[in-house]
Short mmCIF file of C-alpha atoms in Angstrom, two decimals:
data_model
loop_
_atom_site.label_atom_id
_atom_site.label_comp_id
_atom_site.label_asym_id
_atom_site.label_seq_id
_atom_site.Cartn_x
_atom_site.Cartn_y
_atom_site.Cartn_z
CA MET S 1 14.57 17.55 17.40
CA GLU S 2 11.97 15.04 18.52
CA GLN S 3 12.51 11.49 17.27
CA PHE S 4 10.77 8.14 17.53
CA GLU S 5 13.43 5.66 18.71
CA LYS S 6 13.79 1.91 18.06
CA VAL S 7 10.93 1.79 15.59
CA SER S 8 10.40 0.22 12.20
CA ILE S 9 9.38 2.28 9.20
CA VAL S 10 7.76 0.94 6.07
CA LYS S 11 9.96 2.00 3.19
CA LYS S 12 7.20 2.77 0.68
CA ALA S 13 4.91 5.72 1.18
CA ASN S 14 1.13 5.70 1.37
CA VAL S 15 -0.05 8.00 -1.44
CA TYR S 16 -3.52 9.59 -1.68
CA PHE S 17 -5.11 12.30 -3.81
CA GLU S 18 -2.47 12.08 -6.55
CA GLY S 19 0.31 12.63 -4.02
CA LYS S 20 -1.18 15.74 -2.41
CA VAL S 21 -1.53 13.64 0.75
CA THR S 22 1.25 11.16 1.57
CA SER S 23 2.39 9.36 4.69
CA ARG S 24 4.88 6.83 6.03
CA THR S 25 3.94 4.12 8.51
CA VAL S 26 5.96 3.83 11.73
CA ILE S 27 5.63 0.64 13.80
CA PHE S 28 6.50 0.68 17.49
CA ALA S 29 7.94 -2.15 19.61
CA ASP S 30 4.49 -2.82 21.11
CA GLY S 31 3.00 -3.26 17.64
CA SER S 32 1.17 0.06 17.64
CA LYS S 33 1.37 2.23 14.54
CA LYS S 34 1.50 5.90 13.69
CA THR S 35 1.72 7.59 10.34
CA LEU S 36 3.81 10.67 9.65
CA GLY S 37 2.37 12.58 6.72
CA ILE S 38 2.18 15.67 4.59
CA MET S 39 -0.95 17.32 3.20
CA LEU S 40 -0.63 20.00 0.54
CA PRO S 41 -3.21 22.79 0.37
CA GLY S 42 -6.54 21.43 -0.87
CA GLU S 43 -9.81 19.87 0.25
CA TYR S 44 -9.96 16.26 1.34
CA GLU S 45 -12.38 13.78 2.87
CA PHE S 46 -11.12 10.79 4.83
CA GLY S 47 -12.68 7.78 6.48
CA THR S 48 -11.34 6.16 9.63
CA ALA S 49 -11.20 2.50 10.61
CA ALA S 50 -9.72 2.79 14.13
CA ALA S 51 -10.14 6.06 16.03
CA GLU S 52 -7.36 8.53 15.28
CA ILE S 53 -5.53 11.34 17.01
CA MET S 54 -4.21 13.85 14.49
CA GLU S 55 -1.35 16.00 15.78
CA ILE S 56 -0.46 18.96 13.58
CA LEU S 57 3.32 19.45 13.48
CA ALA S 58 3.32 22.35 10.99
CA GLY S 59 0.83 24.14 8.77
CA GLU S 60 -2.81 25.10 9.14
CA MET S 61 -6.15 23.53 8.27
CA ILE S 62 -9.85 23.75 8.99
CA VAL S 63 -11.60 20.52 9.90
CA LEU S 64 -15.21 19.36 9.89
CA LEU S 65 -15.45 16.50 12.35
CA PRO S 66 -18.24 13.92 12.10
CA GLY S 67 -21.57 15.12 13.43
CA GLN S 68 -20.38 18.74 13.66
CA SER S 69 -21.66 21.72 11.70
CA ASP S 70 -18.74 24.09 12.36
CA TRP S 71 -15.33 23.94 10.78
CA LEU S 72 -12.59 24.35 13.40
CA THR S 73 -9.07 25.67 12.78
CA TYR S 74 -6.02 23.58 13.71
CA LYS S 75 -2.41 24.77 13.54
CA ALA S 76 1.05 23.57 14.53
CA GLY S 77 0.90 22.23 18.09
CA ASP S 78 -2.84 21.43 17.94
CA SER S 79 -4.43 17.97 17.93
CA PHE S 80 -7.88 16.60 17.24
CA GLN S 81 -9.47 13.21 17.63
CA VAL S 82 -11.64 11.41 15.07
CA PRO S 83 -13.94 8.52 16.09
CA ALA S 84 -13.57 5.04 14.60
CA GLU S 85 -15.60 4.16 11.49
CA SER S 86 -16.39 7.76 10.65
CA ARG S 87 -15.70 10.35 7.98
CA PHE S 88 -14.24 13.84 8.30
CA LYS S 89 -13.36 16.72 5.98
CA LEU S 90 -10.24 18.85 5.87
CA LYS S 91 -9.36 22.06 4.08
CA VAL S 92 -5.60 22.48 4.26
CA LEU S 93 -4.62 26.15 4.08
CA LEU S 94 -0.85 25.86 4.63
CA VAL S 95 1.27 22.79 3.88
CA ALA S 96 0.59 20.50 6.83
CA ASP S 97 3.01 18.10 8.51
CA TYR S 98 1.16 15.69 10.79
CA CYS S 99 1.46 12.66 13.04
CA CYS S 100 -1.57 10.35 13.15
CA SER S 101 -1.91 7.88 16.03
CA TYR S 102 -4.36 4.99 15.79
CA ILE S 103 -6.30 3.99 18.88
CA GLU S 104 -6.96 0.26 18.79
CA ASN S 105 -9.41 -1.16 21.31
CA MET Z 1 6.50 -4.95 2.61
CA GLU Z 2 10.09 -3.81 3.08
CA GLN Z 3 10.83 -2.05 6.36
CA PHE Z 4 13.80 -0.45 8.06
CA GLU Z 5 14.00 -2.04 11.52
CA LYS Z 6 15.29 -0.64 14.84
CA VAL Z 7 15.79 2.84 13.51
CA SER Z 8 15.02 6.33 14.76
CA ILE Z 9 12.88 8.67 12.73
CA VAL Z 10 12.79 12.43 13.09
CA LYS Z 11 9.18 13.36 13.71
CA LYS Z 12 9.10 16.59 11.71
CA ALA Z 13 9.36 16.50 7.94
CA ASN Z 14 11.89 18.27 5.76
CA VAL Z 15 9.88 20.51 3.43
CA TYR Z 16 11.16 22.02 0.17
CA PHE Z 17 9.59 23.80 -2.81
CA GLU Z 18 6.42 24.76 -0.90
CA GLY Z 19 5.82 21.14 0.05
CA LYS Z 20 6.12 19.70 -3.45
CA VAL Z 21 9.22 17.89 -2.18
CA THR Z 22 9.17 16.51 1.37
CA SER Z 23 11.15 13.90 3.25
CA ARG Z 24 11.61 12.24 6.63
CA THR Z 25 15.01 11.47 8.12
CA VAL Z 26 15.72 7.90 9.26
CA ILE Z 27 18.75 7.29 11.51
CA PHE Z 28 20.31 3.83 11.70
CA ALA Z 29 22.04 2.18 14.68
CA ASP Z 30 25.45 2.89 13.09
CA GLY Z 31 24.64 6.60 12.87
CA SER Z 32 24.11 6.57 9.10
CA LYS Z 33 21.10 8.40 7.70
CA LYS Z 34 18.66 7.99 4.85
CA THR Z 35 15.72 10.14 3.86
CA LEU Z 36 12.41 8.77 2.61
CA GLY Z 37 10.69 11.35 0.46
CA ILE Z 38 8.02 12.33 -2.01
CA MET Z 39 8.39 14.58 -5.04
CA LEU Z 40 5.30 15.83 -6.83
CA PRO Z 41 5.44 16.49 -10.56
CA GLY Z 42 7.56 19.57 -11.30
CA GLU Z 43 11.09 20.76 -12.00
CA TYR Z 44 13.65 20.95 -9.24
CA GLU Z 45 17.34 21.63 -8.74
CA PHE Z 46 19.17 20.24 -5.73
CA GLY Z 47 22.66 20.54 -4.29
CA THR Z 48 24.42 17.74 -2.45
CA ALA Z 49 26.76 17.89 0.54
CA ALA Z 50 27.68 14.18 0.88
CA ALA Z 51 27.39 11.95 -2.18
CA GLU Z 52 23.91 10.46 -2.53
CA ILE Z 53 22.30 7.33 -3.89
CA MET Z 54 18.73 8.01 -4.97
CA GLU Z 55 16.54 4.91 -5.18
CA ILE Z 56 13.19 5.41 -6.90
CA LEU Z 57 10.46 3.43 -5.11
CA ALA Z 58 7.57 4.65 -7.29
CA GLY Z 59 6.99 7.21 -10.01
CA GLU Z 60 9.04 8.50 -12.91
CA MET Z 61 11.48 11.34 -13.49
CA ILE Z 62 14.16 12.55 -15.85
CA VAL Z 63 17.44 13.63 -14.30
CA LEU Z 64 20.34 15.79 -15.44
CA LEU Z 65 23.37 14.71 -13.43
CA PRO Z 66 26.34 17.04 -12.90
CA GLY Z 67 28.63 17.29 -15.92
CA GLN Z 68 26.14 15.50 -18.19
CA SER Z 69 24.35 16.90 -21.22
CA ASP Z 70 21.63 14.23 -21.54
CA TRP Z 71 18.60 13.83 -19.33
CA LEU Z 72 18.14 10.20 -18.27
CA THR Z 73 14.87 8.54 -17.26
CA TYR Z 74 14.50 6.81 -13.88
CA LYS Z 75 11.49 4.80 -12.76
CA ALA Z 76 10.44 2.57 -9.88
CA GLY Z 77 13.26 0.13 -9.15
CA ASP Z 78 15.98 2.37 -10.62
CA SER Z 79 18.76 4.15 -8.73
CA PHE Z 80 21.25 6.85 -9.54
CA GLN Z 81 24.24 8.30 -7.71
CA VAL Z 82 25.08 11.98 -7.30
CA PRO Z 83 28.60 13.13 -6.36
CA ALA Z 84 29.29 15.13 -3.20
CA GLU Z 85 29.26 18.94 -3.41
CA SER Z 86 27.44 19.02 -6.72
CA ARG Z 87 24.14 20.14 -8.23
CA PHE Z 88 21.62 18.16 -10.26
CA LYS Z 89 18.27 18.78 -11.90
CA LEU Z 90 15.11 16.68 -11.84
CA LYS Z 91 11.89 16.79 -13.81
CA VAL Z 92 9.36 14.63 -12.00
CA LEU Z 93 6.76 13.25 -14.41
CA LEU Z 94 4.80 10.95 -12.05
CA VAL Z 95 4.58 11.36 -8.28
CA ALA Z 96 7.87 9.95 -7.03
CA ASP Z 97 8.51 8.03 -3.81
CA TYR Z 98 12.22 7.79 -3.08
CA CYS Z 99 14.87 6.64 -0.63
CA CYS Z 100 18.04 8.74 -0.51
CA SER Z 101 21.17 7.27 1.09
CA TYR Z 102 24.09 9.51 2.05
CA ILE Z 103 27.60 8.25 1.49
CA GLU Z 104 29.90 9.69 4.15
CA ASN Z 105 33.64 9.30 3.66
#
């Protein structure tokens, strides 16, 4: 069972879309952050500040990345990257468990 | 912003009721565990192994504790305790963010 060790976790959740998307913020010893989250089935649009790597831990979704015209399918074990300062769309088909890493310059 | 420091967190979520209830497991240096979770509006019944303290971080619910005949309301800032090896019912009225502590003997 994979764990993040010697980290801090913010007690309160981040809640979006009336709770259909929620996450918890994990802070590493070097100051970097990841969020561990859940997305229920539905359609969502998100904006990024920093670039992000989204790792899908469970579930299934189709994703429209910025500047693309095709929706791509991502499932457990897959990852995709989203540029900084951009917007992307998600259609979650099966309850999705994810880990989002933020790439600070 | 309250944080748990120097902990481990299990990367994958615990998912119940088709994702309407999810949690992440946090492991402390002394081996004790808590879960940080989200419950969407709905009705749920849970069983305990160890006794639990449920701290409500956000949201609102009514709870029927084992052996009780009255449903009691719990909101952000409230806590309630559930005995070991028992069952209890929840009706979540507003998306609930919670911290569950397990009391091992």
